[in-house]
Structures are given as structure tokens and as C-alpha cells.
Amino acid sequence: MSNMKRVLFKHRSIRKFRSTPIPEEMLRDILEGATRASTCGNMQLYSLVVTRDEKLREELSPCHFNQPMVRQAPCVVTVCADVHRFSMWCRQREAEPAYDNFAWFLNASTDALLAAQNLALAAEENGLGICFLGTTIYTAREIARILNLPGGVIPLTTVVMGYPDEEPGLTDRLPLNAVVHYEKYEDYTAAEIDELWAERESSEETRRLLEENDLPNLARIFTERRYVRKDNLAISESYFELLKEQGFFNN
Amino acid sequence: MSNMKRVLFKHRSIRKFRSTPIPEEMLRDILEGATRASTCGNMQLYSLVVTRDEKLREELSPCHFNQPMVRQAPCVVTVCADVHRFSMWCRQREAEPAYDNFAWFLNASTDALLAAQNLALAAEENGLGICFLGTTIYTAREIARILNLPGGVIPLTTVVMGYPDEEPGLTDRLPLNAVVHYEKYEDYTAAEIDELWAERESSEETRRLLEENDLPNLARIFTERRYVRKDNLAISESYFELLKEQGFFNN
């Protein structure tokens, strides 16, 4: 198996890190790797905020619900959509930038997330472990405040990275035909949905979760414990407000 | 240099393809590679619509402004945010899904784009070339119609892939310190912006573009030719409308 394939296929999220710092040159290489991803019109509409300072990671920690990895991992990278830098350049050239709208939130997010995945793989290729923190969108406003993000910049996700202090197994995935459609989107029948989730639903892990949560099935753990409507609506509203405040919705 | 590093650092977009089909097993491997990317709560909130049929690629072609690669490349992958499949599963388990809002557009987009970058790298690792098509968000409604996307599914980007029929050089990038900030976001001074763009602005390529476009600087090519306000606002509006129609904004 090629080393690339090994990196892709061996990915698992790491949640326990050693405190060993990432060598300067390795970090630089990983960040360079991130910038090689495709980018809209070669505009590079993103910024990577690399936080290593312990006090500052402590300050960020509550934004990520105090998950210990934010304090443990030597490097926390906040991945941001960024039309600010490009717009500033335009204004300095007496060109009127027009990137303060939803289309450019989408373009900038795409740039940022493709770069983020390159970052993650480059880190793993160097023997580091990573974890994406979905909490970033829950508390984007507070993260923006701590990191001094100007208008035109908004956090999308966070990658913690460092030397792993655990060796978790691979996470299962749905069968490939769950996510792949050939030619057009072929909607699922009820029987297909049952089949796609069958293995996961009958796993030991699921049995344990149901017992712990005192719920009759795995889906209800998602809807009643993990990602519940009230929170989802609050996050939607606060992020959309921030999007407007940061100047991504002058439509 | 490791093979992974070679893939990351040698990436360039390919816009001319041979018609040679992608071997079935290779395609499967590439798609599997895509699914190994990190995903929110292991929910895999995306779908990859793999269009190989020539007539259907022809139908998609105008959605991508008739760029010849959509007809040429043997494989066109439309990358979609998808909360439909997961919600269907929830409903079949009498769990009330709550993923029809903006937060879950963000989560699903993140899942989809991380998977898309894995897809691109896995393709390149196999000797294929790829290009991301930003036109996808311009014409998302028409793409959704052609591909029969149900509610809860929306196109984000498209990856064309196949055997390259050209060997373009690497595209330049801004210096690394343009996109990386240490500790917090450090806003740019006017002098820094000048410095970051200096090399690109003085290149032969830029000189050629200015002559072709009869404009005094590169920034104005972006704001007056490539990505102009009127189009940006129209795209913003139409995509946001579609977002609501597809059920991603019941906030």
C-alpha cells in the first residue's frame, strides 16, 4: 500500500495528545501543504490561525466545551473563511471588491475546508494526530473575539494537532453505496435505509450506548441527546447573525 | 520525498482530459478514500453523485458554462451536502430529526468538502487529474434538477476527474505568511499587503493579463472581469433561495 493510501485509510480522530511540541520546520511544511489545495480563482480566501500559546489555548478551551485536547494538543488551528485580505488588496488598488455576500462565504468556505483537509493529511503524514472540532460553529462569535478576527473573516472549523497519546481503532463508515449515487441521485427506499444502517445498529458499541442512554434506538441518541433541535436552532441563529455582522451577507 | 507529499505538493488543476475511462476498481478505491475523511458525529452528511453517462454530462455541461472538461472528463462528481439520508433514517426509527437548519448546512458542507478533498487526492494518487468547478454554486438549482436531488440535499462543488491530457506547471501561491497567523489574527498593514502580492503583480503572466484586459492592475481584473458585483449578488440570492427551498433554513 502506498504511503498516501495508508494516510487516507488509517485516519482516525485523536483526542489524547502528548505535550511534545511540533518541530518548527514540520509545522511549516504542514501549513505549506495546506496551501497547495485548490482555491477559487487562486484567491486563497482563508486564514489559518495557529495557536500554540498555552494561555490562549486555555482561553479557547471553553469555546470547545472544555474538551481536554484543546489544552493538551500543542497546536490549535482555527480555520477561517477570509475575504478580508483579498478585499484589502483590491481597495489598495482602487478596485471595488464585491465579496461581502453569501456567494463568497460559500467560495471562501470551500477554499478553507479543502485547505483544512490538506492540513490534516499533511499532519498525519508526519506522524501527528488530528481532530476536527465541530464546536467551532457553536461558539464562533466568542472565538472571533478571542482571536481578533476582523470583518470579512469567520471561523469554520478547528483542527487540533500533535503527537498522539492514544491509538484508537478505525471508525466504521456506512457502506459505500450509502453515500455514492451513480449518474443521478437515486432516492432510498425504506428497506435500503434499514440495510445501510443494519451493521452499525447491531454492533456492540450501539448496544452499550442504548444501555447508557436508556433509549430504544441509535437514531434517538442523535436526536434526543447529541444534536437536539433547541441547540441546533440556537446555533443556526447565532452563526447566521455573526455571518451578517462579519459582512458576509450584504446581498 | 514521500509519495503523499508528492501528491500534495504537485497538485495542479487539470482542464484537458483523455477519454479513457477510469477503471471500476480504481474509482471504487477513490470513493472509499473520500469516505475516510472526518465527519460530524460519524453522520456522513454528504452524497457524491458520480456521473459518467455521456448524455448526462452533456446535460450538466451548460451548468458549468460549457467548460469542455465536463464533456471530456469520463467522470463528473457532484459533491452535495446531504441531511436527507440521515433524517430519513431518524424518521424510520421514530426519532424526530432536527437537521433542517443553517447549522446543519454548515456541518454537512464541512463533511462534504473534507470528503471532496480526500477524493481529489485519492484520484491524483492514482495518476488521475482533477479540477474543482466553482460554477456549481452559480447554477445549483439547475444541477439539483438534472440530478434529481431531493429536499435536504444541495450541490456544493463538482470534481471532474480522468487521465490528464496536459501537464500544466504548478500555480503560484501567496507567501505562506499571507494565510497563516500565529496565536491571534494579526491584521495586515497596507505595506504588508503590497509585499504579499508583489511577486504575483510583477509576473509575466500578470503583464499579459493586463494587456489582454486593458486594465491598469490585477485586482481590477478580479473585480471588473472575473467576479463582478452584479453576478455575485445574483448567485448569493439564488443559492440562498435554494438553500431555503431544499429545507436547510428552517431556523
PDB file of N, CA and C in Angstrom, chain A residues 57-106:
ATOM      1  N   ARG A  57      -4.648  28.997  24.429  1.00  0.00           N
ATOM      2  CA  ARG A  57      -5.396  27.749  24.246  1.00  0.00           C
ATOM      3  C   ARG A  57      -6.364  27.536  25.407  1.00  0.00           C
ATOM      4  N   GLU A  58      -5.947  27.943  26.588  1.00  0.00           N
ATOM      5  CA  GLU A  58      -6.839  27.849  27.741  1.00  0.00           C
ATOM      6  C   GLU A  58      -8.057  28.763  27.559  1.00  0.00           C
ATOM      7  N   GLU A  59      -7.812  29.905  26.975  1.00  0.00           N
ATOM      8  CA  GLU A  59      -8.905  30.843  26.746  1.00  0.00           C
ATOM      9  C   GLU A  59      -9.875  30.287  25.693  1.00  0.00           C
ATOM     10  N   LEU A  60      -9.322  29.588  24.706  1.00  0.00           N
ATOM     11  CA  LEU A  60     -10.177  28.996  23.667  1.00  0.00           C
ATOM     12  C   LEU A  60     -10.939  27.777  24.178  1.00  0.00           C
ATOM     13  N   SER A  61     -10.396  27.139  25.185  1.00  0.00           N
ATOM     14  CA  SER A  61     -10.925  25.858  25.644  1.00  0.00           C
ATOM     15  C   SER A  61     -12.450  25.847  25.906  1.00  0.00           C
ATOM     16  N   PRO A  62     -13.002  26.835  26.634  1.00  0.00           N
ATOM     17  CA  PRO A  62     -14.463  26.811  26.849  1.00  0.00           C
ATOM     18  C   PRO A  62     -15.261  26.890  25.541  1.00  0.00           C
ATOM     19  N   CYS A  63     -14.693  27.533  24.519  1.00  0.00           N
ATOM     20  CA  CYS A  63     -15.373  27.589  23.207  1.00  0.00           C
ATOM     21  C   CYS A  63     -15.542  26.187  22.635  1.00  0.00           C
ATOM     22  N   HIS A  64     -14.713  25.281  23.082  1.00  0.00           N
ATOM     23  CA  HIS A  64     -14.808  23.897  22.614  1.00  0.00           C
ATOM     24  C   HIS A  64     -15.274  22.999  23.765  1.00  0.00           C
ATOM     25  N   PHE A  65     -16.148  23.560  24.592  1.00  0.00           N
ATOM     26  CA  PHE A  65     -16.777  22.831  25.689  1.00  0.00           C
ATOM     27  C   PHE A  65     -15.749  22.150  26.590  1.00  0.00           C
ATOM     28  N   ASN A  66     -14.599  22.810  26.756  1.00  0.00           N
ATOM     29  CA  ASN A  66     -13.535  22.300  27.619  1.00  0.00           C
ATOM     30  C   ASN A  66     -13.078  20.878  27.303  1.00  0.00           C
ATOM     31  N   GLN A  67     -13.235  20.480  26.039  1.00  0.00           N
ATOM     32  CA  GLN A  67     -12.645  19.199  25.660  1.00  0.00           C
ATOM     33  C   GLN A  67     -11.142  19.291  25.942  1.00  0.00           C
ATOM     34  N   PRO A  68     -10.593  18.317  26.694  1.00  0.00           N
ATOM     35  CA  PRO A  68      -9.206  18.471  27.177  1.00  0.00           C
ATOM     36  C   PRO A  68      -8.178  18.632  26.057  1.00  0.00           C
ATOM     37  N   MET A  69      -8.493  18.149  24.847  1.00  0.00           N
ATOM     38  CA  MET A  69      -7.475  18.201  23.781  1.00  0.00           C
ATOM     39  C   MET A  69      -7.065  19.624  23.392  1.00  0.00           C
ATOM     40  N   VAL A  70      -7.920  20.603  23.657  1.00  0.00           N
ATOM     41  CA  VAL A  70      -7.567  21.984  23.289  1.00  0.00           C
ATOM     42  C   VAL A  70      -6.417  22.496  24.170  1.00  0.00           C
ATOM     43  N   ARG A  71      -6.392  22.039  25.414  1.00  0.00           N
ATOM     44  CA  ARG A  71      -5.267  22.405  26.288  1.00  0.00           C
ATOM     45  C   ARG A  71      -4.085  21.468  26.085  1.00  0.00           C
ATOM     46  N   GLN A  72      -4.407  20.206  25.746  1.00  0.00           N
ATOM     47  CA  GLN A  72      -3.349  19.191  25.650  1.00  0.00           C
ATOM     48  C   GLN A  72      -2.544  19.302  24.364  1.00  0.00           C
ATOM     49  N   ALA A  73      -3.243  19.435  23.240  1.00  0.00           N
ATOM     50  CA  ALA A  73      -2.544  19.422  21.953  1.00  0.00           C
ATOM     51  C   ALA A  73      -1.704  20.687  21.852  1.00  0.00           C
ATOM     52  N   PRO A  74      -0.461  20.566  21.378  1.00  0.00           N
ATOM     53  CA  PRO A  74       0.416  21.744  21.355  1.00  0.00           C
ATOM     54  C   PRO A  74       0.014  22.780  20.316  1.00  0.00           C
ATOM     55  N   CYS A  75      -0.919  22.411  19.434  1.00  0.00           N
ATOM     56  CA  CYS A  75      -1.209  23.308  18.323  1.00  0.00           C
ATOM     57  C   CYS A  75      -2.694  23.248  17.962  1.00  0.00           C
ATOM     58  N   VAL A  76      -3.328  24.399  18.009  1.00  0.00           N
ATOM     59  CA  VAL A  76      -4.761  24.504  17.704  1.00  0.00           C
ATOM     60  C   VAL A  76      -4.902  25.435  16.499  1.00  0.00           C
ATOM     61  N   VAL A  77      -5.406  24.904  15.403  1.00  0.00           N
ATOM     62  CA  VAL A  77      -5.512  25.709  14.184  1.00  0.00           C
ATOM     63  C   VAL A  77      -6.982  26.056  13.928  1.00  0.00           C
ATOM     64  N   THR A  78      -7.310  27.329  14.043  1.00  0.00           N
ATOM     65  CA  THR A  78      -8.668  27.770  13.739  1.00  0.00           C
ATOM     66  C   THR A  78      -8.724  28.135  12.255  1.00  0.00           C
ATOM     67  N   VAL A  79      -9.578  27.411  11.544  1.00  0.00           N
ATOM     68  CA  VAL A  79      -9.671  27.549  10.085  1.00  0.00           C
ATOM     69  C   VAL A  79     -10.793  28.550   9.778  1.00  0.00           C
ATOM     70  N   CYS A  80     -10.450  29.627   9.085  1.00  0.00           N
ATOM     71  CA  CYS A  80     -11.419  30.706   8.849  1.00  0.00           C
ATOM     72  C   CYS A  80     -11.623  30.974   7.363  1.00  0.00           C
ATOM     73  N   ALA A  81     -12.869  31.231   6.988  1.00  0.00           N
ATOM     74  CA  ALA A  81     -13.147  31.842   5.691  1.00  0.00           C
ATOM     75  C   ALA A  81     -12.669  33.286   5.788  1.00  0.00           C
ATOM     76  N   ASP A  82     -12.016  33.790   4.748  1.00  0.00           N
ATOM     77  CA  ASP A  82     -11.409  35.120   4.826  1.00  0.00           C
ATOM     78  C   ASP A  82     -11.500  35.836   3.475  1.00  0.00           C
ATOM     79  N   VAL A  83     -12.394  36.810   3.378  1.00  0.00           N
ATOM     80  CA  VAL A  83     -12.409  37.666   2.186  1.00  0.00           C
ATOM     81  C   VAL A  83     -11.782  39.026   2.507  1.00  0.00           C
ATOM     82  N   HIS A  84     -11.372  39.191   3.746  1.00  0.00           N
ATOM     83  CA  HIS A  84     -10.816  40.473   4.201  1.00  0.00           C
ATOM     84  C   HIS A  84      -9.498  40.804   3.498  1.00  0.00           C
ATOM     85  N   ARG A  85      -8.574  39.839   3.511  1.00  0.00           N
ATOM     86  CA  ARG A  85      -7.244  40.103   2.941  1.00  0.00           C
ATOM     87  C   ARG A  85      -7.349  40.477   1.463  1.00  0.00           C
ATOM     88  N   PHE A  86      -8.144  39.687   0.737  1.00  0.00           N
ATOM     89  CA  PHE A  86      -8.284  39.929  -0.699  1.00  0.00           C
ATOM     90  C   PHE A  86      -8.963  41.279  -0.966  1.00  0.00           C
ATOM     91  N   SER A  87      -9.949  41.605  -0.150  1.00  0.00           N
ATOM     92  CA  SER A  87     -10.673  42.869  -0.331  1.00  0.00           C
ATOM     93  C   SER A  87      -9.775  44.054  -0.019  1.00  0.00           C
ATOM     94  N   MET A  88      -8.919  43.879   0.975  1.00  0.00           N
ATOM     95  CA  MET A  88      -7.989  44.945   1.348  1.00  0.00           C
ATOM     96  C   MET A  88      -7.043  45.225   0.176  1.00  0.00           C
ATOM     97  N   TRP A  89      -6.563  44.158  -0.425  1.00  0.00           N
ATOM     98  CA  TRP A  89      -5.687  44.297  -1.605  1.00  0.00           C
ATOM     99  C   TRP A  89      -6.428  45.034  -2.725  1.00  0.00           C
ATOM    100  N   CYS A  90      -7.667  44.632  -2.975  1.00  0.00           N
ATOM    101  CA  CYS A  90      -8.455  45.297  -4.015  1.00  0.00           C
ATOM    102  C   CYS A  90      -8.552  46.791  -3.729  1.00  0.00           C
ATOM    103  N   ARG A  91      -8.929  47.128  -2.506  1.00  0.00           N
ATOM    104  CA  ARG A  91      -9.105  48.551  -2.177  1.00  0.00           C
ATOM    105  C   ARG A  91      -7.812  49.335  -2.348  1.00  0.00           C
ATOM    106  N   GLN A  92      -6.691  48.709  -2.014  1.00  0.00           N
ATOM    107  CA  GLN A  92      -5.408  49.405  -2.192  1.00  0.00           C
ATOM    108  C   GLN A  92      -5.072  49.618  -3.671  1.00  0.00           C
ATOM    109  N   ARG A  93      -5.763  48.892  -4.541  1.00  0.00           N
ATOM    110  CA  ARG A  93      -5.521  49.027  -5.981  1.00  0.00           C
ATOM    111  C   ARG A  93      -6.667  49.770  -6.671  1.00  0.00           C
ATOM    112  N   GLU A  94      -7.467  50.442  -5.860  1.00  0.00           N
ATOM    113  CA  GLU A  94      -8.631  51.154  -6.396  1.00  0.00           C
ATOM    114  C   GLU A  94      -9.549  50.261  -7.237  1.00  0.00           C
ATOM    115  N   ALA A  95      -9.643  49.039  -6.792  1.00  0.00           N
ATOM    116  CA  ALA A  95     -10.618  48.103  -7.358  1.00  0.00           C
ATOM    117  C   ALA A  95     -11.681  47.922  -6.274  1.00  0.00           C
ATOM    118  N   GLU A  96     -12.950  47.938  -6.641  1.00  0.00           N
ATOM    119  CA  GLU A  96     -14.027  47.876  -5.662  1.00  0.00           C
ATOM    120  C   GLU A  96     -14.392  46.414  -5.395  1.00  0.00           C
ATOM    121  N   PRO A  97     -13.991  45.853  -4.247  1.00  0.00           N
ATOM    122  CA  PRO A  97     -14.267  44.429  -4.016  1.00  0.00           C
ATOM    123  C   PRO A  97     -15.764  44.182  -3.835  1.00  0.00           C
ATOM    124  N   ALA A  98     -16.214  43.001  -4.220  1.00  0.00           N
ATOM    125  CA  ALA A  98     -17.650  42.711  -4.177  1.00  0.00           C
ATOM    126  C   ALA A  98     -17.853  41.337  -3.558  1.00  0.00           C
ATOM    127  N   TYR A  99     -17.127  41.103  -2.465  1.00  0.00           N
ATOM    128  CA  TYR A  99     -17.057  39.754  -1.913  1.00  0.00           C
ATOM    129  C   TYR A  99     -17.675  39.679  -0.523  1.00  0.00           C
ATOM    130  N   ASP A 100     -18.561  40.642  -0.248  1.00  0.00           N
ATOM    131  CA  ASP A 100     -19.187  40.735   1.073  1.00  0.00           C
ATOM    132  C   ASP A 100     -20.590  40.133   1.037  1.00  0.00           C
ATOM    133  N   ASN A 101     -20.690  38.987   0.379  1.00  0.00           N
ATOM    134  CA  ASN A 101     -22.024  38.395   0.216  1.00  0.00           C
ATOM    135  C   ASN A 101     -21.967  36.879   0.340  1.00  0.00           C
ATOM    136  N   PHE A 102     -23.149  36.266   0.309  1.00  0.00           N
ATOM    137  CA  PHE A 102     -23.264  34.841   0.630  1.00  0.00           C
ATOM    138  C   PHE A 102     -22.481  33.953  -0.339  1.00  0.00           C
ATOM    139  N   ALA A 103     -22.468  34.326  -1.616  1.00  0.00           N
ATOM    140  CA  ALA A 103     -21.716  33.526  -2.600  1.00  0.00           C
ATOM    141  C   ALA A 103     -20.257  33.406  -2.175  1.00  0.00           C
ATOM    142  N   TRP A 104     -19.748  34.501  -1.611  1.00  0.00           N
ATOM    143  CA  TRP A 104     -18.320  34.481  -1.262  1.00  0.00           C
ATOM    144  C   TRP A 104     -18.070  33.872   0.096  1.00  0.00           C
ATOM    145  N   PHE A 105     -19.099  33.793   0.925  1.00  0.00           N
ATOM    146  CA  PHE A 105     -18.983  32.935   2.103  1.00  0.00           C
ATOM    147  C   PHE A 105     -18.822  31.489   1.632  1.00  0.00           C
ATOM    148  N   LEU A 106     -19.598  31.106   0.627  1.00  0.00           N
ATOM    149  CA  LEU A 106     -19.511  29.736   0.108  1.00  0.00           C
ATOM    150  C   LEU A 106     -18.156  29.478  -0.543  1.00  0.00           C
TER     151      LEU A 106
END
